[in-house]
DNA sequence: AGTTTATGGCGACGATAAAAGATGTGGCAA
DNA sequence: TTGCCACATCTTTTATCGTCGCCATAAACT
């Protein structure tokens, strides 16, 4: 592979001149620049990015850490991250945190292989993040609660959303509301569950662990959890699925058993993914401002990189999207 | 940020000693190693990955180029890529090709910021790939036809799969078979379309452009294309959707209009995504060996990196998965 | 002669690794 | 027992990796 040295030699100039020419410095004459560019072209020269990064100490890259590259995730959120990153002329790369301490994600974090990081991966430990956080290395976490000088938290108000969903069902006369949860180690799930429980408590509806079934945020798990719920007999009045994917799986399980939603049972989801409005019946759900969360995360990174002060915690609020998967059983109207 | 120099100074040893100690070289005494490790810990030392990569000239990283990080893609395929990469102790990062020549993907390719690349991004031009290919830099393309000494092609036999699907419908007595296509610039789509046309031609069934509707591989586009098809009246006997996502959107559109699949119309998809067997009715489709394709791609990269010779073209075959979305109208049984 | 404009020299950046240097140990002959 | 060398073990010296950018310098203009 040709290096800048070869280019300089072929062009008959000093290395520094070649470097300037190739980096479009103003102080190189047009003639020299052309000579250098031609030499570069004829040698098929490509700069060594690592050498350049090393020298410049900047990478112009933001890393997005996901728990699993192949997994489903919030595409809206990623879009937010992607667009703001691109708008600032930075590169975005994604890496996975599969593999624990040996994962690519941990390496990127610890070795500071980017100028900023957005974390959306519950399987990255808090410790790794705290270890990596430094004044000049902004890290935004979207999936956890973490206090640290150089870690910024952007969070959707899951508790409030879950409370809203539960109250909505309660308001419509539901007595028994099941909760199909996400994975136990998920911070989002934990917050949603507590919103659900708080809402029940406030209305003096007892929480029954029979009505809490563990899923893992996948459609399949929603499907199977719902089958389990059906198998238990005594269907509740409504089911609050910790996310839409699971709710859609649940809808299918109900359909297969000939249980009508919302006539026989009401269903509410969480997230408002694209599909939710197309599903049958259209799913009532809690919308999360996912695009905004992603965009804000990166926006904050650039603020920090520009030396501006930012808050260390942002809370984005949710919104209830009323569609047709919940029936009103209340007598109040 | 502390460098290895600081660590060496604090530990009272030479820089190289510190380097050896931190890299677990056998020639460092236990006592010295401990001293160095302690110094490193107390300084919160993290090595500079770029410097290290520069010196080693290896990155132990494979890059996966996707057309859009936020877009839907073959998660099975990515799983294959991911697992084989990890099994070889390499890192995997994903980047997007949004942004054309300025995209992160192009930068990774041209600057050789990884040891190998897997391309699954129709919006990367052939030219960029050809430009970047070098003997020591294996590039595997999964989404195009490209002849070059250092580019390896792994392809699923789309034409054969589409032919199989079409024949399957023809064999069951279908006379009119609509084709809902993927985007025009997609190589996969193009191959599938030609398989469909070849099969029709062989049986002397005329191809009618009325029966070809353009989608873009998304569920929504399947949904809307199907609505268009329904609006045209004169429903065909069957619809061949260029992928399952669209077929699922189509199923929904049919369901909403009270058109029964497969009684009123038969549906066949392509891909065999996870959801396909859970949908109602379970979708008959062409299974693509996606996991295998991804795994093979990376496997080949490692073969090349190990200096072994590999073919420059691999063709993986498809399989028809018979479920319940196609009815048999043939009188032959 | 003093300023502008182009270009070259050279030392970083941070880490690695080959090769050379510094210890210390044991073996063996006198 | 002593002395000396050979050799193993550990550590330091030194040279890179490829690029960038400060500073110096020389030529060309005012």
PDB file of N, CA and C in Angstrom, chain B residues 37-120:
ATOM      1  N   UNK B  37       1.245  -3.029  36.320  1.00  0.00           N
ATOM      2  CA  UNK B  37      -0.208  -3.113  36.359  1.00  0.00           C
ATOM      3  C   UNK B  37      -0.790  -2.157  37.399  1.00  0.00           C
ATOM      4  N   UNK B  38      -0.086  -2.080  38.503  1.00  0.00           N
ATOM      5  CA  UNK B  38      -0.580  -1.171  39.533  1.00  0.00           C
ATOM      6  C   UNK B  38      -0.499   0.275  39.080  1.00  0.00           C
ATOM      7  N   UNK B  39       0.597   0.593  38.448  1.00  0.00           N
ATOM      8  CA  UNK B  39       0.752   1.959  37.944  1.00  0.00           C
ATOM      9  C   UNK B  39      -0.356   2.270  36.947  1.00  0.00           C
ATOM     10  N   UNK B  40      -0.600   1.297  36.073  1.00  0.00           N
ATOM     11  CA  UNK B  40      -1.630   1.500  35.053  1.00  0.00           C
ATOM     12  C   UNK B  40      -2.987   1.718  35.713  1.00  0.00           C
ATOM     13  N   UNK B  41      -3.267   0.911  36.692  1.00  0.00           N
ATOM     14  CA  UNK B  41      -4.541   1.028  37.365  1.00  0.00           C
ATOM     15  C   UNK B  41      -4.664   2.392  38.052  1.00  0.00           C
ATOM     16  N   UNK B  42      -3.601   2.756  38.722  1.00  0.00           N
ATOM     17  CA  UNK B  42      -3.718   3.998  39.487  1.00  0.00           C
ATOM     18  C   UNK B  42      -3.840   5.211  38.574  1.00  0.00           C
ATOM     19  N   UNK B  43      -3.340   5.089  37.361  1.00  0.00           N
ATOM     20  CA  UNK B  43      -3.446   6.221  36.430  1.00  0.00           C
ATOM     21  C   UNK B  43      -4.693   6.100  35.567  1.00  0.00           C
ATOM     22  N   UNK B  44      -5.390   4.989  35.742  1.00  0.00           N
ATOM     23  CA  UNK B  44      -6.566   4.741  34.924  1.00  0.00           C
ATOM     24  C   UNK B  44      -6.169   4.707  33.450  1.00  0.00           C
ATOM     25  N   UNK B  45      -5.078   4.029  33.236  1.00  0.00           N
ATOM     26  CA  UNK B  45      -4.536   3.966  31.886  1.00  0.00           C
ATOM     27  C   UNK B  45      -5.387   3.112  30.957  1.00  0.00           C
ATOM     28  N   UNK B  46      -5.621   3.602  29.762  1.00  0.00           N
ATOM     29  CA  UNK B  46      -6.273   2.827  28.707  1.00  0.00           C
ATOM     30  C   UNK B  46      -5.443   3.025  27.455  1.00  0.00           C
ATOM     31  N   UNK B  47      -5.156   1.946  26.791  1.00  0.00           N
ATOM     32  CA  UNK B  47      -4.287   2.132  25.639  1.00  0.00           C
ATOM     33  C   UNK B  47      -5.018   2.867  24.520  1.00  0.00           C
ATOM     34  N   UNK B  48      -4.245   3.523  23.740  1.00  0.00           N
ATOM     35  CA  UNK B  48      -4.787   4.223  22.590  1.00  0.00           C
ATOM     36  C   UNK B  48      -4.867   3.226  21.443  1.00  0.00           C
ATOM     37  N   UNK B  49      -6.094   2.859  21.142  1.00  0.00           N
ATOM     38  CA  UNK B  49      -6.303   1.829  20.135  1.00  0.00           C
ATOM     39  C   UNK B  49      -5.757   2.190  18.771  1.00  0.00           C
ATOM     40  N   UNK B  50      -5.812   3.449  18.430  1.00  0.00           N
ATOM     41  CA  UNK B  50      -5.355   3.844  17.098  1.00  0.00           C
ATOM     42  C   UNK B  50      -3.852   3.678  16.964  1.00  0.00           C
ATOM     43  N   UNK B  51      -3.158   4.073  18.007  1.00  0.00           N
ATOM     44  CA  UNK B  51      -1.713   3.932  17.980  1.00  0.00           C
ATOM     45  C   UNK B  51      -1.354   2.459  17.842  1.00  0.00           C
ATOM     46  N   UNK B  52      -2.072   1.672  18.579  1.00  0.00           N
ATOM     47  CA  UNK B  52      -1.815   0.249  18.558  1.00  0.00           C
ATOM     48  C   UNK B  52      -2.103  -0.347  17.177  1.00  0.00           C
ATOM     49  N   UNK B  53      -3.237   0.029  16.622  1.00  0.00           N
ATOM     50  CA  UNK B  53      -3.590  -0.454  15.290  1.00  0.00           C
ATOM     51  C   UNK B  53      -2.551  -0.021  14.263  1.00  0.00           C
ATOM     52  N   UNK B  54      -2.121   1.201  14.393  1.00  0.00           N
ATOM     53  CA  UNK B  54      -1.156   1.743  13.445  1.00  0.00           C
ATOM     54  C   UNK B  54       0.102   0.897  13.447  1.00  0.00           C
ATOM     55  N   UNK B  55       0.583   0.632  14.627  1.00  0.00           N
ATOM     56  CA  UNK B  55       1.819  -0.123  14.744  1.00  0.00           C
ATOM     57  C   UNK B  55       1.631  -1.578  14.280  1.00  0.00           C
ATOM     58  N   UNK B  56       0.529  -2.147  14.704  1.00  0.00           N
ATOM     59  CA  UNK B  56       0.316  -3.561  14.370  1.00  0.00           C
ATOM     60  C   UNK B  56      -0.150  -3.771  12.923  1.00  0.00           C
ATOM     61  N   UNK B  57      -0.673  -2.755  12.342  1.00  0.00           N
ATOM     62  CA  UNK B  57      -1.248  -2.808  10.998  1.00  0.00           C
ATOM     63  C   UNK B  57      -2.366  -3.832  10.868  1.00  0.00           C
ATOM     64  N   UNK B  58      -2.902  -4.249  12.000  1.00  0.00           N
ATOM     65  CA  UNK B  58      -4.089  -5.095  11.968  1.00  0.00           C
ATOM     66  C   UNK B  58      -5.104  -4.509  12.938  1.00  0.00           C
ATOM     67  N   UNK B  59      -6.338  -4.688  12.620  1.00  0.00           N
ATOM     68  CA  UNK B  59      -7.353  -4.088  13.476  1.00  0.00           C
ATOM     69  C   UNK B  59      -8.171  -5.138  14.197  1.00  0.00           C
ATOM     70  N   UNK B  60      -8.085  -6.354  13.741  1.00  0.00           N
ATOM     71  CA  UNK B  60      -8.924  -7.422  14.293  1.00  0.00           C
ATOM     72  C   UNK B  60     -10.391  -7.005  14.267  1.00  0.00           C
ATOM     73  N   UNK B  61     -10.766  -6.361  13.209  1.00  0.00           N
ATOM     74  CA  UNK B  61     -12.139  -5.886  13.090  1.00  0.00           C
ATOM     75  C   UNK B  61     -12.687  -6.191  11.703  1.00  0.00           C
ATOM     76  N   UNK B  62     -13.927  -6.604  11.674  1.00  0.00           N
ATOM     77  CA  UNK B  62     -14.629  -6.799  10.419  1.00  0.00           C
ATOM     78  C   UNK B  62     -15.729  -5.739  10.378  1.00  0.00           C
ATOM     79  N   UNK B  63     -15.913  -5.141   9.226  1.00  0.00           N
ATOM     80  CA  UNK B  63     -16.967  -4.137   9.115  1.00  0.00           C
ATOM     81  C   UNK B  63     -18.117  -4.692   8.289  1.00  0.00           C
ATOM     82  N   UNK B  64     -19.294  -4.431   8.752  1.00  0.00           N
ATOM     83  CA  UNK B  64     -20.483  -4.816   8.018  1.00  0.00           C
ATOM     84  C   UNK B  64     -21.118  -3.525   7.522  1.00  0.00           C
ATOM     85  N   UNK B  65     -21.266  -3.432   6.225  1.00  0.00           N
ATOM     86  CA  UNK B  65     -21.846  -2.215   5.675  1.00  0.00           C
ATOM     87  C   UNK B  65     -23.307  -2.450   5.346  1.00  0.00           C
ATOM     88  N   UNK B  66     -24.138  -1.649   5.934  1.00  0.00           N
ATOM     89  CA  UNK B  66     -25.576  -1.760   5.712  1.00  0.00           C
ATOM     90  C   UNK B  66     -26.053  -0.470   5.069  1.00  0.00           C
ATOM     91  N   UNK B  67     -27.131  -0.569   4.344  1.00  0.00           N
ATOM     92  CA  UNK B  67     -27.552   0.634   3.642  1.00  0.00           C
ATOM     93  C   UNK B  67     -28.114   1.676   4.604  1.00  0.00           C
ATOM     94  N   UNK B  68     -28.616   1.227   5.723  1.00  0.00           N
ATOM     95  CA  UNK B  68     -29.194   2.179   6.657  1.00  0.00           C
ATOM     96  C   UNK B  68     -29.282   1.498   8.017  1.00  0.00           C
ATOM     97  N   UNK B  69     -28.557   2.034   8.961  1.00  0.00           N
ATOM     98  CA  UNK B  69     -28.520   1.415  10.286  1.00  0.00           C
ATOM     99  C   UNK B  69     -29.915   1.293  10.890  1.00  0.00           C
ATOM    100  N   UNK B  70     -30.768   2.201  10.538  1.00  0.00           N
ATOM    101  CA  UNK B  70     -32.085   2.192  11.182  1.00  0.00           C
ATOM    102  C   UNK B  70     -33.058   1.320  10.403  1.00  0.00           C
ATOM    103  N   UNK B  71     -32.635   0.867   9.247  1.00  0.00           N
ATOM    104  CA  UNK B  71     -33.565   0.126   8.413  1.00  0.00           C
ATOM    105  C   UNK B  71     -33.725  -1.314   8.844  1.00  0.00           C
ATOM    106  N   UNK B  72     -34.725  -1.933   8.270  1.00  0.00           N
ATOM    107  CA  UNK B  72     -34.912  -3.334   8.566  1.00  0.00           C
ATOM    108  C   UNK B  72     -33.929  -4.105   7.718  1.00  0.00           C
ATOM    109  N   UNK B  73     -33.464  -5.207   8.187  1.00  0.00           N
ATOM    110  CA  UNK B  73     -32.554  -5.994   7.374  1.00  0.00           C
ATOM    111  C   UNK B  73     -32.684  -7.419   7.847  1.00  0.00           C
ATOM    112  N   UNK B  74     -31.910  -8.264   7.239  1.00  0.00           N
ATOM    113  CA  UNK B  74     -31.980  -9.671   7.587  1.00  0.00           C
ATOM    114  C   UNK B  74     -31.274  -9.936   8.889  1.00  0.00           C
ATOM    115  N   UNK B  75     -32.004 -10.049   9.943  1.00  0.00           N
ATOM    116  CA  UNK B  75     -31.323 -10.213  11.218  1.00  0.00           C
ATOM    117  C   UNK B  75     -30.624 -11.569  11.291  1.00  0.00           C
ATOM    118  N   UNK B  76     -31.173 -12.535  10.596  1.00  0.00           N
ATOM    119  CA  UNK B  76     -30.538 -13.854  10.570  1.00  0.00           C
ATOM    120  C   UNK B  76     -29.147 -13.762   9.946  1.00  0.00           C
ATOM    121  N   UNK B  77     -29.098 -12.997   8.884  1.00  0.00           N
ATOM    122  CA  UNK B  77     -27.833 -12.850   8.189  1.00  0.00           C
ATOM    123  C   UNK B  77     -26.802 -12.186   9.092  1.00  0.00           C
ATOM    124  N   UNK B  78     -27.265 -11.155   9.745  1.00  0.00           N
ATOM    125  CA  UNK B  78     -26.343 -10.443  10.628  1.00  0.00           C
ATOM    126  C   UNK B  78     -25.885 -11.352  11.750  1.00  0.00           C
ATOM    127  N   UNK B  79     -26.795 -12.197  12.203  1.00  0.00           N
ATOM    128  CA  UNK B  79     -26.408 -13.125  13.257  1.00  0.00           C
ATOM    129  C   UNK B  79     -25.275 -14.023  12.755  1.00  0.00           C
ATOM    130  N   UNK B  80     -25.392 -14.488  11.538  1.00  0.00           N
ATOM    131  CA  UNK B  80     -24.334 -15.326  10.974  1.00  0.00           C
ATOM    132  C   UNK B  80     -23.012 -14.585  10.945  1.00  0.00           C
ATOM    133  N   UNK B  81     -23.068 -13.361  10.487  1.00  0.00           N
ATOM    134  CA  UNK B  81     -21.867 -12.532  10.415  1.00  0.00           C
ATOM    135  C   UNK B  81     -21.274 -12.348  11.816  1.00  0.00           C
ATOM    136  N   UNK B  82     -22.139 -12.024  12.711  1.00  0.00           N
ATOM    137  CA  UNK B  82     -21.738 -11.729  14.076  1.00  0.00           C
ATOM    138  C   UNK B  82     -21.085 -12.933  14.748  1.00  0.00           C
ATOM    139  N   UNK B  83     -21.724 -14.062  14.612  1.00  0.00           N
ATOM    140  CA  UNK B  83     -21.221 -15.225  15.332  1.00  0.00           C
ATOM    141  C   UNK B  83     -19.878 -15.713  14.806  1.00  0.00           C
ATOM    142  N   UNK B  84     -19.754 -15.730  13.503  1.00  0.00           N
ATOM    143  CA  UNK B  84     -18.478 -16.207  12.971  1.00  0.00           C
ATOM    144  C   UNK B  84     -17.358 -15.208  13.297  1.00  0.00           C
ATOM    145  N   UNK B  85     -17.690 -13.944  13.254  1.00  0.00           N
ATOM    146  CA  UNK B  85     -16.691 -12.933  13.594  1.00  0.00           C
ATOM    147  C   UNK B  85     -16.223 -13.115  15.036  1.00  0.00           C
ATOM    148  N   UNK B  86     -17.190 -13.258  15.911  1.00  0.00           N
ATOM    149  CA  UNK B  86     -16.862 -13.402  17.325  1.00  0.00           C
ATOM    150  C   UNK B  86     -16.088 -14.693  17.566  1.00  0.00           C
ATOM    151  N   UNK B  87     -16.498 -15.752  16.884  1.00  0.00           N
ATOM    152  CA  UNK B  87     -15.834 -17.037  17.086  1.00  0.00           C
ATOM    153  C   UNK B  87     -14.358 -16.957  16.712  1.00  0.00           C
ATOM    154  N   UNK B  88     -14.018 -16.050  15.833  1.00  0.00           N
ATOM    155  CA  UNK B  88     -12.626 -15.896  15.450  1.00  0.00           C
ATOM    156  C   UNK B  88     -11.907 -14.833  16.272  1.00  0.00           C
ATOM    157  N   UNK B  89     -12.583 -14.356  17.280  1.00  0.00           N
ATOM    158  CA  UNK B  89     -11.967 -13.378  18.160  1.00  0.00           C
ATOM    159  C   UNK B  89     -11.828 -11.998  17.545  1.00  0.00           C
ATOM    160  N   UNK B  90     -12.614 -11.737  16.531  1.00  0.00           N
ATOM    161  CA  UNK B  90     -12.555 -10.426  15.903  1.00  0.00           C
ATOM    162  C   UNK B  90     -13.724  -9.557  16.371  1.00  0.00           C
ATOM    163  N   UNK B  91     -13.581  -8.283  16.154  1.00  0.00           N
ATOM    164  CA  UNK B  91     -14.659  -7.356  16.464  1.00  0.00           C
ATOM    165  C   UNK B  91     -15.482  -7.108  15.227  1.00  0.00           C
ATOM    166  N   UNK B  92     -16.738  -6.813  15.443  1.00  0.00           N
ATOM    167  CA  UNK B  92     -17.605  -6.499  14.315  1.00  0.00           C
ATOM    168  C   UNK B  92     -18.205  -5.122  14.538  1.00  0.00           C
ATOM    169  N   UNK B  93     -18.119  -4.285  13.537  1.00  0.00           N
ATOM    170  CA  UNK B  93     -18.835  -3.030  13.646  1.00  0.00           C
ATOM    171  C   UNK B  93     -19.668  -2.840  12.389  1.00  0.00           C
ATOM    172  N   UNK B  94     -20.737  -2.106  12.546  1.00  0.00           N
ATOM    173  CA  UNK B  94     -21.620  -1.880  11.416  1.00  0.00           C
ATOM    174  C   UNK B  94     -21.600  -0.415  11.085  1.00  0.00           C
ATOM    175  N   UNK B  95     -21.668  -0.114   9.807  1.00  0.00           N
ATOM    176  CA  UNK B  95     -21.795   1.278   9.471  1.00  0.00           C
ATOM    177  C   UNK B  95     -22.692   1.432   8.273  1.00  0.00           C
ATOM    178  N   UNK B  96     -23.169   2.629   8.104  1.00  0.00           N
ATOM    179  CA  UNK B  96     -24.175   2.832   7.080  1.00  0.00           C
ATOM    180  C   UNK B  96     -23.596   3.495   5.849  1.00  0.00           C
ATOM    181  N   UNK B  97     -24.240   3.231   4.748  1.00  0.00           N
ATOM    182  CA  UNK B  97     -23.761   3.804   3.503  1.00  0.00           C
ATOM    183  C   UNK B  97     -24.601   5.005   3.095  1.00  0.00           C
ATOM    184  N   UNK B  98     -25.400   5.492   4.021  1.00  0.00           N
ATOM    185  CA  UNK B  98     -26.162   6.696   3.716  1.00  0.00           C
ATOM    186  C   UNK B  98     -25.178   7.843   3.526  1.00  0.00           C
ATOM    187  N   UNK B  99     -25.391   8.642   2.525  1.00  0.00           N
ATOM    188  CA  UNK B  99     -24.515   9.784   2.337  1.00  0.00           C
ATOM    189  C   UNK B  99     -23.558   9.610   1.174  1.00  0.00           C
ATOM    190  N   UNK B 100     -23.740   8.546   0.429  1.00  0.00           N
ATOM    191  CA  UNK B 100     -22.939   8.373  -0.784  1.00  0.00           C
ATOM    192  C   UNK B 100     -21.452   8.397  -0.534  1.00  0.00           C
ATOM    193  N   UNK B 101     -20.743   9.180  -1.315  1.00  0.00           N
ATOM    194  CA  UNK B 101     -19.294   9.180  -1.247  1.00  0.00           C
ATOM    195  C   UNK B 101     -18.758   9.703   0.079  1.00  0.00           C
ATOM    196  N   UNK B 102     -19.618  10.403   0.795  1.00  0.00           N
ATOM    197  CA  UNK B 102     -19.163  10.935   2.077  1.00  0.00           C
ATOM    198  C   UNK B 102     -19.485   9.985   3.220  1.00  0.00           C
ATOM    199  N   UNK B 103     -20.123   8.891   2.895  1.00  0.00           N
ATOM    200  CA  UNK B 103     -20.614   8.044   3.970  1.00  0.00           C
ATOM    201  C   UNK B 103     -19.488   7.370   4.735  1.00  0.00           C
ATOM    202  N   UNK B 104     -19.818   7.008   5.920  1.00  0.00           N
ATOM    203  CA  UNK B 104     -18.884   6.297   6.773  1.00  0.00           C
ATOM    204  C   UNK B 104     -18.426   5.018   6.090  1.00  0.00           C
ATOM    205  N   UNK B 105     -19.363   4.396   5.421  1.00  0.00           N
ATOM    206  CA  UNK B 105     -19.044   3.127   4.767  1.00  0.00           C
ATOM    207  C   UNK B 105     -17.921   3.305   3.756  1.00  0.00           C
ATOM    208  N   UNK B 106     -18.030   4.324   2.954  1.00  0.00           N
ATOM    209  CA  UNK B 106     -17.019   4.552   1.934  1.00  0.00           C
ATOM    210  C   UNK B 106     -15.666   4.830   2.576  1.00  0.00           C
ATOM    211  N   UNK B 107     -15.706   5.582   3.654  1.00  0.00           N
ATOM    212  CA  UNK B 107     -14.476   5.883   4.363  1.00  0.00           C
ATOM    213  C   UNK B 107     -13.820   4.604   4.891  1.00  0.00           C
ATOM    214  N   UNK B 108     -14.621   3.729   5.451  1.00  0.00           N
ATOM    215  CA  UNK B 108     -14.073   2.478   5.967  1.00  0.00           C
ATOM    216  C   UNK B 108     -13.469   1.649   4.858  1.00  0.00           C
ATOM    217  N   UNK B 109     -14.166   1.639   3.755  1.00  0.00           N
ATOM    218  CA  UNK B 109     -13.698   0.863   2.625  1.00  0.00           C
ATOM    219  C   UNK B 109     -12.399   1.453   2.084  1.00  0.00           C
ATOM    220  N   UNK B 110     -12.439   2.720   1.743  1.00  0.00           N
ATOM    221  CA  UNK B 110     -11.286   3.323   1.104  1.00  0.00           C
ATOM    222  C   UNK B 110     -10.083   3.421   2.024  1.00  0.00           C
ATOM    223  N   UNK B 111     -10.327   3.720   3.261  1.00  0.00           N
ATOM    224  CA  UNK B 111      -9.198   3.870   4.171  1.00  0.00           C
ATOM    225  C   UNK B 111      -8.801   2.551   4.824  1.00  0.00           C
ATOM    226  N   UNK B 112      -9.466   1.496   4.423  1.00  0.00           N
ATOM    227  CA  UNK B 112      -9.153   0.181   4.996  1.00  0.00           C
ATOM    228  C   UNK B 112      -9.092   0.245   6.517  1.00  0.00           C
ATOM    229  N   UNK B 113     -10.193   0.647   7.094  1.00  0.00           N
ATOM    230  CA  UNK B 113     -10.212   0.762   8.538  1.00  0.00           C
ATOM    231  C   UNK B 113     -10.592  -0.541   9.228  1.00  0.00           C
ATOM    232  N   UNK B 114     -10.494  -1.617   8.526  1.00  0.00           N
ATOM    233  CA  UNK B 114     -10.794  -2.906   9.124  1.00  0.00           C
ATOM    234  C   UNK B 114     -10.039  -3.955   8.335  1.00  0.00           C
ATOM    235  N   UNK B 115     -10.058  -5.167   8.834  1.00  0.00           N
ATOM    236  CA  UNK B 115      -9.327  -6.214   8.132  1.00  0.00           C
ATOM    237  C   UNK B 115     -10.144  -6.871   7.033  1.00  0.00           C
ATOM    238  N   UNK B 116     -11.454  -6.709   7.107  1.00  0.00           N
ATOM    239  CA  UNK B 116     -12.309  -7.297   6.086  1.00  0.00           C
ATOM    240  C   UNK B 116     -13.669  -6.634   6.099  1.00  0.00           C
ATOM    241  N   UNK B 117     -14.374  -6.729   4.995  1.00  0.00           N
ATOM    242  CA  UNK B 117     -15.659  -6.043   4.897  1.00  0.00           C
ATOM    243  C   UNK B 117     -16.734  -6.950   4.295  1.00  0.00           C
ATOM    244  N   UNK B 118     -17.911  -6.840   4.855  1.00  0.00           N
ATOM    245  CA  UNK B 118     -19.065  -7.526   4.286  1.00  0.00           C
ATOM    246  C   UNK B 118     -20.036  -6.444   3.836  1.00  0.00           C
ATOM    247  N   UNK B 119     -20.417  -6.488   2.583  1.00  0.00           N
ATOM    248  CA  UNK B 119     -21.279  -5.432   2.055  1.00  0.00           C
ATOM    249  C   UNK B 119     -22.694  -5.941   1.808  1.00  0.00           C
ATOM    250  N   UNK B 120     -23.631  -5.268   2.389  1.00  0.00           N
ATOM    251  CA  UNK B 120     -25.044  -5.585   2.204  1.00  0.00           C
ATOM    252  C   UNK B 120     -25.748  -4.243   2.105  1.00  0.00           C
TER     253      UNK B 120
END
